[in-house]
Short mmCIF file of C-alpha atoms in Angstrom, two decimals:
data_model
loop_
_atom_site.label_atom_id
_atom_site.label_comp_id
_atom_site.label_asym_id
_atom_site.label_seq_id
_atom_site.Cartn_x
_atom_site.Cartn_y
_atom_site.Cartn_z
CA UNK I 1 -21.17 16.88 -20.89
CA UNK I 2 -19.24 15.09 -23.63
CA UNK I 3 -18.45 17.14 -26.71
CA UNK I 4 -20.40 16.04 -29.76
CA UNK I 5 -18.22 14.49 -32.44
CA UNK I 6 -17.96 16.04 -35.91
CA UNK I 7 -16.30 13.74 -38.45
CA UNK I 8 -16.16 16.53 -41.04
CA UNK I 9 -14.17 18.73 -38.65
CA UNK I 10 -11.87 15.81 -37.78
CA UNK I 11 -11.30 15.17 -41.49
CA UNK I 12 -10.38 18.84 -42.01
CA UNK I 13 -7.84 18.65 -39.18
CA UNK I 14 -6.34 15.45 -40.58
CA UNK I 15 -6.05 17.13 -43.99
CA UNK I 16 -3.98 19.94 -42.45
CA UNK I 17 -1.94 17.41 -40.48
CA UNK I 18 -1.11 15.58 -43.70
CA UNK I 19 0.32 18.82 -45.11
CA UNK I 20 2.10 19.51 -41.77
CA UNK I 21 0.99 23.14 -41.63
CA UNK I 22 -2.35 24.93 -41.52
CA UNK I 23 -3.22 26.40 -44.94
CA UNK I 24 -6.47 28.02 -43.83
CA UNK I 25 -5.48 31.51 -42.64
CA UNK I 26 -5.92 34.64 -44.72
CA UNK I 27 -3.68 36.52 -42.27
CA UNK I 28 -0.42 34.73 -43.09
CA UNK I 29 2.23 37.22 -44.23
CA UNK I 30 6.00 37.10 -44.77
CA UNK I 31 6.79 38.48 -41.29
CA UNK I 32 4.71 35.77 -39.61
CA UNK I 33 6.58 33.14 -41.63
CA UNK I 34 9.87 34.86 -40.76
CA UNK I 35 9.07 34.84 -37.05
CA UNK I 36 8.24 31.14 -37.01
CA UNK I 37 11.19 30.12 -39.21
CA UNK I 38 13.71 32.25 -37.29
CA UNK I 39 12.45 30.98 -33.95
CA UNK I 40 12.77 27.39 -35.17
CA UNK I 41 16.31 27.97 -36.53
CA UNK I 42 17.65 29.73 -33.41
CA UNK I 43 15.61 28.32 -30.54
CA UNK I 44 15.15 31.94 -29.41
CA UNK I 45 12.06 33.89 -28.51
CA UNK I 46 12.09 37.35 -26.95
CA UNK I 47 9.75 39.49 -24.93
CA UNK I 48 9.30 42.52 -27.18
CA UNK I 49 6.37 44.20 -25.42
CA UNK I 50 8.42 47.33 -24.72
CA UNK I 51 9.48 47.58 -28.38
CA UNK I 52 5.87 47.05 -29.40
CA UNK I 53 4.77 50.00 -27.24
CA UNK I 54 7.16 52.28 -29.08
CA UNK I 55 6.34 50.98 -32.56
CA UNK I 56 2.58 51.46 -32.17
CA UNK I 57 2.40 55.17 -32.95
CA UNK I 58 0.07 57.48 -31.07
CA UNK I 59 -2.16 57.90 -34.11
CA UNK I 60 -3.43 54.33 -33.54
CA UNK I 61 -6.38 53.75 -31.23
CA UNK I 62 -5.53 52.36 -27.78
CA UNK I 63 -1.84 53.19 -28.29
CA UNK I 64 0.13 54.31 -25.26
CA UNK I 65 0.48 58.08 -25.13
CA UNK I 66 3.89 59.59 -25.81
CA UNK I 67 3.66 61.39 -22.47
CA UNK I 68 3.37 58.01 -20.72
CA UNK I 69 6.25 56.68 -22.84
CA UNK I 70 8.48 59.57 -21.73
CA UNK I 71 7.67 58.91 -18.08
CA UNK I 72 8.23 55.14 -18.28
CA UNK I 73 11.40 55.16 -20.39
CA UNK I 74 13.11 58.21 -18.90
CA UNK I 75 16.28 56.18 -18.24
CA UNK I 76 16.68 55.49 -21.98
CA UNK I 77 16.05 59.07 -23.14
CA UNK I 78 18.31 62.05 -23.42
CA UNK I 79 16.17 65.06 -22.58
CA UNK I 80 17.36 67.76 -24.91
CA UNK I 81 14.57 70.28 -24.38
CA UNK I 82 10.98 71.03 -23.48
CA UNK I 83 9.48 69.53 -26.66
CA UNK I 84 10.53 65.95 -25.94
CA UNK I 85 6.96 64.58 -25.93
CA UNK I 86 6.32 65.92 -29.44
CA UNK I 87 9.68 64.58 -30.60
CA UNK I 88 8.90 61.13 -29.19
CA UNK I 89 5.54 61.20 -30.94
CA UNK I 90 7.30 61.88 -34.23
CA UNK I 91 9.93 59.21 -33.57
CA UNK I 92 7.22 56.61 -32.93
CA UNK I 93 5.55 57.51 -36.20
CA UNK I 94 8.76 56.75 -38.10
CA UNK I 95 9.45 53.61 -36.05
CA UNK I 96 6.08 52.26 -37.13
CA UNK I 97 7.07 52.84 -40.76
CA UNK I 98 10.27 50.86 -40.19
CA UNK I 99 8.92 47.99 -38.10
CA UNK I 100 5.43 47.58 -39.51
CA UNK I 101 6.01 47.33 -43.29
CA UNK I 102 3.51 44.51 -43.75
CA UNK I 103 0.73 45.63 -41.38
CA UNK I 104 1.52 42.96 -38.78
CA UNK I 105 1.66 45.32 -35.79
CA UNK I 106 -1.59 45.99 -33.96
CA UNK I 107 -2.39 48.03 -30.82
CA UNK I 108 -2.73 44.68 -29.05
CA UNK I 109 0.57 42.84 -28.47
CA UNK I 110 -1.03 39.40 -28.72
CA UNK I 111 -0.92 38.96 -32.51
CA UNK I 112 1.69 41.58 -33.39
CA UNK I 113 4.97 40.75 -35.14
CA UNK I 114 7.58 43.44 -35.76
CA UNK I 115 10.05 43.58 -38.62
CA UNK I 116 12.87 41.19 -37.63
CA UNK I 117 16.35 42.52 -38.43
CA UNK I 118 18.05 40.59 -35.60
CA UNK I 119 17.47 38.07 -32.81
CA UNK I 120 16.02 40.68 -30.44
CA UNK I 121 12.78 40.86 -32.44
CA UNK I 122 11.86 37.15 -32.60
CA UNK I 123 8.78 36.67 -30.48
CA UNK I 124 6.61 33.78 -29.29
CA UNK I 125 4.10 31.91 -31.46
CA UNK I 126 1.19 33.72 -33.08
CA UNK I 127 -1.64 31.85 -34.86
CA UNK I 128 -1.07 33.50 -38.26
CA UNK I 129 2.26 31.63 -38.54
CA UNK I 130 0.16 28.58 -39.50
CA UNK I 131 2.98 26.20 -38.48
CA UNK I 132 4.94 27.09 -41.63
CA UNK I 133 8.23 27.79 -39.84
CA UNK I 134 8.28 24.36 -38.19
CA UNK I 135 7.32 22.70 -41.48
CA UNK I 136 10.24 24.36 -43.31
CA UNK I 137 12.68 23.81 -40.45
CA UNK I 138 11.97 20.07 -40.50
CA UNK I 139 12.97 20.06 -44.17
CA UNK I 140 16.14 22.07 -43.45
CA UNK I 141 17.13 20.06 -40.39
CA UNK I 142 16.76 16.62 -41.97
CA UNK I 143 20.30 15.37 -42.65
CA UNK I 144 21.25 14.70 -46.28
CA UNK I 145 24.63 12.96 -46.59
CA UNK I 146 24.95 13.54 -42.85
CA UNK I 147 24.52 17.33 -43.07
CA UNK I 148 21.67 19.69 -42.30
CA UNK I 149 20.97 22.59 -44.63
CA UNK I 150 23.52 25.45 -44.59
CA UNK I 151 20.50 27.77 -44.62
CA UNK I 152 20.09 27.22 -40.87
CA UNK I 153 23.58 28.54 -40.11
CA UNK I 154 23.20 31.43 -42.58
CA UNK I 155 19.92 32.52 -40.97
CA UNK I 156 21.32 32.18 -37.46
CA UNK I 157 24.47 34.13 -38.33
CA UNK I 158 22.44 36.95 -39.90
CA UNK I 159 20.17 37.19 -36.86
CA UNK I 160 23.11 37.39 -34.45
CA UNK I 161 24.28 40.58 -36.21
CA UNK I 162 22.47 43.33 -34.31
CA UNK I 163 24.61 46.16 -35.68
CA UNK I 164 22.43 46.59 -38.74
CA UNK I 165 20.75 49.89 -39.58
CA UNK I 166 17.34 48.80 -38.27
CA UNK I 167 18.35 47.26 -34.95
CA UNK I 168 20.46 50.30 -34.07
CA UNK I 169 17.37 52.54 -34.11
CA UNK I 170 16.02 50.91 -30.93
CA UNK I 171 19.26 49.68 -29.34
CA UNK I 172 18.84 51.97 -26.28
CA UNK I 173 15.54 50.19 -25.57
CA UNK I 174 16.97 46.72 -26.12
CA UNK I 175 19.86 47.19 -23.68
CA UNK I 176 17.60 48.45 -20.89
CA UNK I 177 17.01 44.84 -19.88
CA UNK I 178 19.64 42.14 -19.41
CA UNK I 179 19.75 39.52 -22.18
CA UNK I 180 18.69 36.71 -19.86
CA UNK I 181 15.50 38.61 -18.99
CA UNK I 182 14.64 39.46 -22.59
CA UNK I 183 15.55 36.20 -24.35
CA UNK I 184 14.23 32.71 -23.64
CA UNK I 185 16.26 29.93 -25.24
CA UNK I 186 15.09 26.40 -25.91
CA UNK I 187 16.32 23.33 -27.70
CA UNK I 188 15.45 23.46 -31.36
CA UNK I 189 12.53 21.10 -31.73
CA UNK I 190 12.58 19.22 -35.01
CA UNK I 191 11.17 16.06 -36.49
CA UNK I 192 13.53 14.11 -38.75
CA UNK I 193 11.41 13.16 -41.75
CA UNK I 194 11.80 11.23 -44.97
CA UNK I 195 11.71 13.98 -47.56
CA UNK I 196 9.44 13.47 -50.55
CA UNK I 197 10.35 14.68 -54.04
CA UNK I 198 8.79 18.13 -53.60
CA UNK I 199 10.51 18.63 -50.25
CA UNK I 200 13.82 17.59 -51.78
CA UNK I 201 13.41 20.32 -54.42
CA UNK I 202 12.69 22.88 -51.68
CA UNK I 203 15.66 21.69 -49.65
CA UNK I 204 18.00 21.93 -52.63
CA UNK I 205 16.71 25.45 -53.30
CA UNK I 206 17.42 26.56 -49.74
CA UNK I 207 20.89 24.98 -49.88
CA UNK I 208 21.84 26.75 -53.12
CA UNK I 209 20.40 30.04 -51.90
CA UNK I 210 22.43 29.80 -48.69
CA UNK I 211 25.63 29.03 -50.60
CA UNK I 212 25.03 31.94 -52.97
CA UNK I 213 24.27 34.32 -50.09
CA UNK I 214 27.52 33.25 -48.45
CA UNK I 215 29.50 33.70 -51.68
CA UNK I 216 27.91 37.12 -52.28
CA UNK I 217 28.83 38.26 -48.76
CA UNK I 218 32.45 37.22 -49.20
CA UNK I 219 32.78 39.12 -52.48
CA UNK I 220 30.63 42.22 -51.96
CA UNK I 221 30.40 42.42 -48.16
CA UNK I 222 28.01 40.97 -45.60
CA UNK I 223 24.44 42.28 -45.52
CA UNK I 224 22.43 40.48 -42.87
CA UNK I 225 19.18 42.24 -43.74
CA UNK I 226 19.44 41.16 -47.38
CA UNK I 227 20.17 37.55 -46.37
CA UNK I 228 17.12 37.42 -44.10
CA UNK I 229 14.89 39.00 -46.72
CA UNK I 230 16.01 36.47 -49.33
CA UNK I 231 15.41 33.52 -47.01
CA UNK I 232 11.90 34.68 -46.17
CA UNK I 233 11.11 35.41 -49.83
CA UNK I 234 12.14 31.91 -50.83
CA UNK I 235 10.29 30.42 -47.83
CA UNK I 236 7.03 31.97 -49.06
CA UNK I 237 7.60 30.62 -52.57
CA UNK I 238 8.58 27.20 -51.19
CA UNK I 239 5.28 26.78 -49.35
CA UNK I 240 3.32 27.86 -52.44
CA UNK I 241 5.31 25.40 -54.56
CA UNK I 242 4.74 22.61 -52.03
CA UNK I 243 0.98 23.18 -52.02
CA UNK I 244 0.61 23.09 -55.79
CA UNK I 245 3.06 20.20 -56.32
CA UNK I 246 2.30 17.84 -53.42
CA UNK I 247 -0.58 16.18 -55.28
CA UNK I 248 1.89 15.11 -57.96
CA UNK I 249 4.32 13.76 -55.38
CA UNK I 250 1.85 11.89 -53.17
CA UNK I 251 -0.92 10.92 -55.55
CA UNK I 252 0.73 10.95 -59.00
CA UNK I 253 -1.13 14.04 -60.14
CA UNK I 254 0.09 16.14 -63.07
CA UNK I 255 2.98 18.60 -62.76
CA UNK I 256 1.60 22.13 -62.98
CA UNK I 257 3.45 24.46 -65.38
CA UNK I 258 4.21 27.85 -63.81
CA UNK I 259 4.37 30.41 -66.61
CA UNK I 260 5.89 33.60 -65.17
CA UNK I 261 4.52 36.80 -66.65
CA UNK I 262 7.20 39.50 -66.88
CA UNK I 263 4.39 42.09 -67.09
CA UNK I 264 5.12 42.94 -70.68
CA UNK I 265 1.37 43.43 -71.20
CA UNK I 266 1.19 40.54 -73.65
CA UNK I 267 -2.35 39.18 -73.90
CA UNK I 268 -1.50 35.53 -74.62
CA UNK I 269 1.04 35.37 -71.79
CA UNK I 270 -1.46 36.91 -69.38
CA UNK I 271 -4.20 34.41 -70.28
CA UNK I 272 -1.84 31.43 -70.09
CA UNK I 273 -0.36 32.57 -66.79
CA UNK I 274 -3.87 33.02 -65.36
CA UNK I 275 -4.68 29.45 -66.42
CA UNK I 276 -1.51 28.20 -64.70
CA UNK I 277 -2.49 29.88 -61.45
CA UNK I 278 -6.01 28.45 -61.62
CA UNK I 279 -4.43 25.02 -62.19
CA UNK I 280 -2.38 25.50 -59.00
CA UNK I 281 -5.53 26.04 -56.94
CA UNK I 282 -7.26 23.10 -58.61
CA UNK I 283 -4.23 20.93 -57.78
CA UNK I 284 -4.84 21.63 -54.08
CA UNK I 285 -8.49 20.61 -54.53
CA UNK I 286 -7.32 17.43 -56.26
CA UNK I 287 -4.97 16.70 -53.35
CA UNK I 288 -7.87 17.15 -50.92
CA UNK I 289 -10.06 14.75 -52.88
CA UNK I 290 -7.25 12.18 -53.14
CA UNK I 291 -6.55 12.48 -49.41
CA UNK I 292 -10.23 11.91 -48.59
CA UNK I 293 -10.36 8.87 -50.91
CA UNK I 294 -7.38 7.41 -49.09
CA UNK I 295 -8.94 8.22 -45.71
CA UNK I 296 -12.22 6.54 -46.64
CA UNK I 297 -10.40 3.43 -47.86
CA UNK I 298 -8.17 3.15 -44.80
CA UNK I 299 -11.00 3.75 -42.32
CA UNK I 300 -12.87 0.64 -43.58
CA UNK I 301 -16.17 2.25 -42.58
CA UNK I 302 -17.87 1.82 -45.96
CA UNK I 303 -18.98 -1.78 -46.51
CA UNK I 304 -18.47 -1.57 -50.30
CA UNK I 305 -16.58 1.43 -51.70
CA UNK I 306 -17.73 0.54 -55.23
CA UNK I 307 -21.39 0.85 -54.25
CA UNK I 308 -23.22 4.20 -54.34
CA UNK I 309 -25.75 2.85 -51.86
CA UNK I 310 -23.06 1.78 -49.36
CA UNK I 311 -21.31 5.16 -49.61
CA UNK I 312 -24.57 7.00 -48.99
CA UNK I 313 -25.43 4.73 -46.05
CA UNK I 314 -22.11 5.63 -44.42
CA UNK I 315 -22.76 9.37 -44.83
CA UNK I 316 -26.39 8.95 -43.66
CA UNK I 317 -25.75 6.80 -40.57
CA UNK I 318 -22.02 6.64 -39.81
CA UNK I 319 -20.77 10.17 -40.47
CA UNK I 320 -21.14 12.44 -37.43
CA UNK I 321 -22.05 16.06 -38.15
CA UNK I 322 -22.61 18.95 -35.74
CA UNK I 323 -24.93 21.88 -36.28
CA UNK I 324 -23.32 24.93 -37.81
CA UNK I 325 -24.07 28.62 -37.38
CA UNK I 326 -26.36 28.77 -40.41
CA UNK I 327 -27.51 25.20 -40.95
CA UNK I 328 -28.09 22.05 -38.93
CA UNK I 329 -25.97 18.93 -39.14
CA UNK I 330 -28.83 17.15 -40.90
CA UNK I 331 -29.05 19.89 -43.51
CA UNK I 332 -25.34 19.50 -44.16
CA UNK I 333 -25.78 15.74 -44.46
CA UNK I 334 -28.58 16.21 -46.99
CA UNK I 335 -26.39 18.48 -49.12
CA UNK I 336 -23.49 15.99 -49.04
CA UNK I 337 -25.80 13.18 -50.14
CA UNK I 338 -27.14 15.34 -52.98
CA UNK I 339 -23.59 15.99 -54.16
CA UNK I 340 -22.83 12.27 -54.15
CA UNK I 341 -25.89 11.61 -56.32
CA UNK I 342 -24.92 14.39 -58.69
CA UNK I 343 -21.31 13.15 -59.05
CA UNK I 344 -22.47 9.57 -59.61
CA UNK I 345 -24.86 10.74 -62.35
CA UNK I 346 -21.82 12.40 -63.93
CA UNK I 347 -20.29 8.88 -64.15
CA UNK I 348 -17.90 9.25 -61.24
CA UNK I 349 -17.11 6.13 -59.22
CA UNK I 350 -18.99 6.09 -55.87
CA UNK I 351 -15.84 6.45 -53.75
CA UNK I 352 -14.58 9.40 -55.79
CA UNK I 353 -18.07 10.93 -55.78
CA UNK I 354 -18.16 10.69 -51.98
CA UNK I 355 -14.68 12.22 -51.68
CA UNK I 356 -15.65 15.14 -53.92
CA UNK I 357 -18.80 15.73 -51.91
CA UNK I 358 -16.84 15.75 -48.66
CA UNK I 359 -14.21 18.07 -50.18
CA UNK I 360 -17.00 20.51 -51.04
CA UNK I 361 -18.38 20.22 -47.49
CA UNK I 362 -14.96 20.81 -45.87
CA UNK I 363 -14.32 23.89 -48.01
CA UNK I 364 -17.83 25.23 -47.36
CA UNK I 365 -18.39 24.45 -43.67
CA UNK I 366 -15.00 23.85 -42.02
CA UNK I 367 -12.85 26.42 -43.88
CA UNK I 368 -15.45 28.99 -45.02
CA UNK I 369 -13.09 31.98 -44.93
CA UNK I 370 -9.90 30.57 -46.45
CA UNK I 371 -9.72 27.12 -48.02
CA UNK I 372 -6.40 25.37 -48.71
CA UNK I 373 -6.92 26.33 -52.37
CA UNK I 374 -7.49 29.99 -51.41
CA UNK I 375 -4.25 29.82 -49.43
CA UNK I 376 -2.38 29.66 -52.75
CA UNK I 377 -3.71 33.14 -53.42
CA UNK I 378 -2.75 34.36 -49.92
CA UNK I 379 0.80 33.03 -50.22
CA UNK I 380 1.28 33.97 -53.86
CA UNK I 381 0.28 37.62 -53.46
CA UNK I 382 2.30 38.11 -50.27
CA UNK I 383 5.33 36.38 -51.80
CA UNK I 384 5.30 38.62 -54.86
CA UNK I 385 4.55 35.67 -57.14
CA UNK I 386 0.87 36.34 -57.87
CA UNK I 387 -0.71 39.58 -59.00
CA UNK I 388 -2.17 42.05 -59.52
CA UNK I 389 -2.62 42.48 -55.77
CA UNK I 390 -5.80 43.81 -54.23
CA UNK I 391 -9.39 42.64 -54.29
CA UNK I 392 -10.20 44.81 -57.31
CA UNK I 393 -8.18 42.50 -59.59
CA UNK I 394 -10.68 39.96 -60.91
CA UNK I 395 -8.13 37.66 -62.52
CA UNK I 396 -4.74 36.93 -61.02
CA UNK I 397 -1.72 35.39 -62.66
CA UNK I 398 1.89 34.50 -61.92
CA UNK I 399 3.06 38.11 -62.08
CA UNK I 400 6.45 37.80 -60.38
CA UNK I 401 8.21 40.80 -58.83
CA UNK I 402 11.90 41.50 -59.38
CA UNK I 403 13.13 40.54 -55.92
CA UNK I 404 11.49 37.10 -55.93
CA UNK I 405 12.72 36.53 -59.49
CA UNK I 406 16.28 37.23 -58.39
CA UNK I 407 15.83 35.00 -55.34
CA UNK I 408 14.54 32.10 -57.47
CA UNK I 409 17.55 32.44 -59.79
CA UNK I 410 19.85 32.26 -56.75
CA UNK I 411 17.97 29.19 -55.51
CA UNK I 412 18.26 27.39 -58.85
CA UNK I 413 21.73 28.28 -60.19
CA UNK I 414 24.86 27.16 -58.32
CA UNK I 415 27.64 29.55 -57.32
CA UNK I 416 30.11 28.29 -59.92
CA UNK I 417 27.65 28.93 -62.75
CA UNK I 418 26.91 32.42 -61.45
CA UNK I 419 30.63 33.20 -61.33
CA UNK I 420 31.25 31.87 -64.84
CA UNK I 421 27.97 33.03 -66.34
CA UNK I 422 25.26 31.01 -68.12
CA UNK I 423 23.07 31.83 -71.11
CA UNK I 424 19.46 32.83 -70.62
CA UNK I 425 18.37 29.58 -72.29
CA UNK I 426 20.29 27.58 -69.67
CA UNK I 427 18.52 29.53 -66.92
CA UNK I 428 15.19 28.62 -68.50
CA UNK I 429 16.19 24.94 -68.57
CA UNK I 430 17.23 25.09 -64.89
CA UNK I 431 14.03 26.77 -63.70
CA UNK I 432 11.96 24.31 -65.74
CA UNK I 433 13.74 21.23 -64.38
CA UNK I 434 13.62 22.44 -60.75
CA UNK I 435 10.18 24.02 -60.41
CA UNK I 436 8.49 23.49 -63.80
CA UNK I 437 8.74 27.28 -64.14
CA UNK I 438 8.44 28.49 -67.72
CA UNK I 439 9.76 31.87 -68.89
CA UNK I 440 9.78 31.30 -72.67
CA UNK I 441 13.47 30.67 -73.33
CA UNK I 442 12.74 27.48 -75.29
CA UNK I 443 9.61 28.35 -77.25
CA UNK I 444 8.91 24.85 -78.55
CA UNK I 445 9.52 23.11 -75.22
CA UNK I 446 7.55 25.62 -73.14
CA UNK I 447 4.65 25.67 -75.61
CA UNK I 448 4.50 21.86 -75.71
CA UNK I 449 4.30 21.73 -71.89
CA UNK I 450 1.46 24.26 -71.85
CA UNK I 451 -0.25 22.44 -74.72
CA UNK I 452 0.02 19.06 -72.99
CA UNK I 453 -1.67 20.53 -69.92
CA UNK I 454 -4.44 22.06 -72.05
CA UNK I 455 -3.45 25.66 -71.35
CA UNK I 456 -2.46 26.51 -74.91
CA UNK I 457 -5.98 25.59 -76.02
CA UNK I 458 -7.56 28.28 -73.82
CA UNK I 459 -5.18 30.94 -75.15
CA UNK I 460 -6.49 32.02 -78.56
CA UNK I 461 -3.82 34.65 -79.09
CA UNK I 462 -0.32 34.02 -80.45
CA UNK I 463 1.09 32.30 -77.37
CA UNK I 464 4.00 30.66 -79.17
CA UNK I 465 5.11 34.00 -80.60
CA UNK I 466 4.81 35.83 -77.28
CA UNK I 467 6.85 33.30 -75.26
CA UNK I 468 10.14 34.51 -76.76
CA UNK I 469 9.20 38.12 -76.05
CA UNK I 470 8.35 37.20 -72.46
CA UNK I 471 11.81 35.64 -72.05
CA UNK I 472 13.35 38.87 -73.26
CA UNK I 473 11.26 40.83 -70.73
CA UNK I 474 12.46 38.49 -67.96
CA UNK I 475 16.03 39.10 -69.12
CA UNK I 476 15.45 42.86 -68.95
CA UNK I 477 14.38 42.49 -65.32
CA UNK I 478 17.54 40.56 -64.50
CA UNK I 479 19.69 43.12 -66.35
CA UNK I 480 18.13 45.92 -64.27
CA UNK I 481 19.01 43.93 -61.13
CA UNK I 482 22.65 43.62 -62.21
CA UNK I 483 22.31 39.85 -62.53
CA UNK I 484 22.56 39.70 -66.33
CA UNK I 485 24.09 41.42 -69.33
CA UNK I 486 23.01 41.50 -72.96
CA UNK I 487 25.87 41.58 -75.46
CA UNK I 488 26.00 43.09 -78.95
CA UNK I 489 25.21 39.76 -80.61
CA UNK I 490 21.91 39.60 -78.66
CA UNK I 491 23.03 36.83 -76.26
CA UNK I 492 22.06 37.41 -72.63
CA UNK I 493 24.37 36.01 -69.95
CA UNK I 494 23.22 35.46 -66.36
CA UNK I 495 25.80 35.81 -63.61
CA UNK I 496 27.72 38.01 -61.19
CA UNK I 497 30.14 40.79 -62.02
CA UNK I 498 29.41 40.84 -65.76
#
């Protein structure tokens, strides 16, 4: 029996295909992104089922008993006494703390990803990766001036170092099996693409971050774990930035200002930063509507896109809809038609009204758990860009953590400037020009950007006055990280070895 067609479902899939990853999972976490990006960069995937057995501690349901572990892995254990089973139980408890920092390890191996300190921990594809690793690798592997991104080599080099503190904890288990039986290698699969403006910004950020990681290692010593953590941190931000900025690049939408809150508990900054985050999610909705408008035009299925009647006739007779779990296809069709009527009464053009109605239907029926707009929240919280975390927080804002802040500085400022030092105001200019990130270093400029976007209007407090204080709070964070120094004259310099 032929499968019934559902145009709404097809449209949802084409929307994801246009973004080149699947922004509809609420399970995506940094380790899933790391696994997919590292696998793409190295062409390596490993069988880590034995490591998974050890990392799932006995306190978890359906975990393998420590007695069974002792019997199966006797060749890798040094039996020092009669209490070995209890000792193994305790070891597994601590291994879970080390290799499951982000709650990505489950009793079932199928969807589990361990912490990845070296190549031995890269596993096969899991759905929560959402295709993000391949998306980012295509950006990194596209030649610019004949060269791929140095980030690929930096990531690969860091993963080949298996003498780090984490990998050594399970080295006896790793060496039980020959490398050829544990590791499967494949040609790195990549699509050479024409990078758009947003992707060029992401690529430049990865390139600068890689160069700065390399320079840091030469001066202060190599730290493969730190390099990998920085790359994954920036990867999470890069996908968030792509989602909120792609509407500007593809459909000439507005550039969203990203006001970072340094958590100085300043009311105006909090309100403005909340408004910026809401604007990010609305930008994804706007992209969806623009994509659907383009799809409707190119499909040539509506006889007259300027006619409300023609648009409704297409939805009524030419738009295939399947029954859902809670409502029939015809009930869905009726709701879509009602939305078109409502949007047209609000003076929207018929084509735009139809696109908005279909956007609502896709978000409601095709992606009911996590919409592409909701994915901004998923990525932002996990990246350390959006907070407060947790479902109890009613309003979220761009509440950046210290590690991501440091990583963004390293992605925006070149090595020479870090060695020589730049003023805090110059850092603000650089972040603004690269990502439209505002920290308050130029009060007039930052306020005018927020005002032009309408954010200053929804912030009744003294926003202009608090911007300068927010910049000082950001500087304090960088000083605590050793990436800045404030001198007696009040000038803050950003750089290394100050």
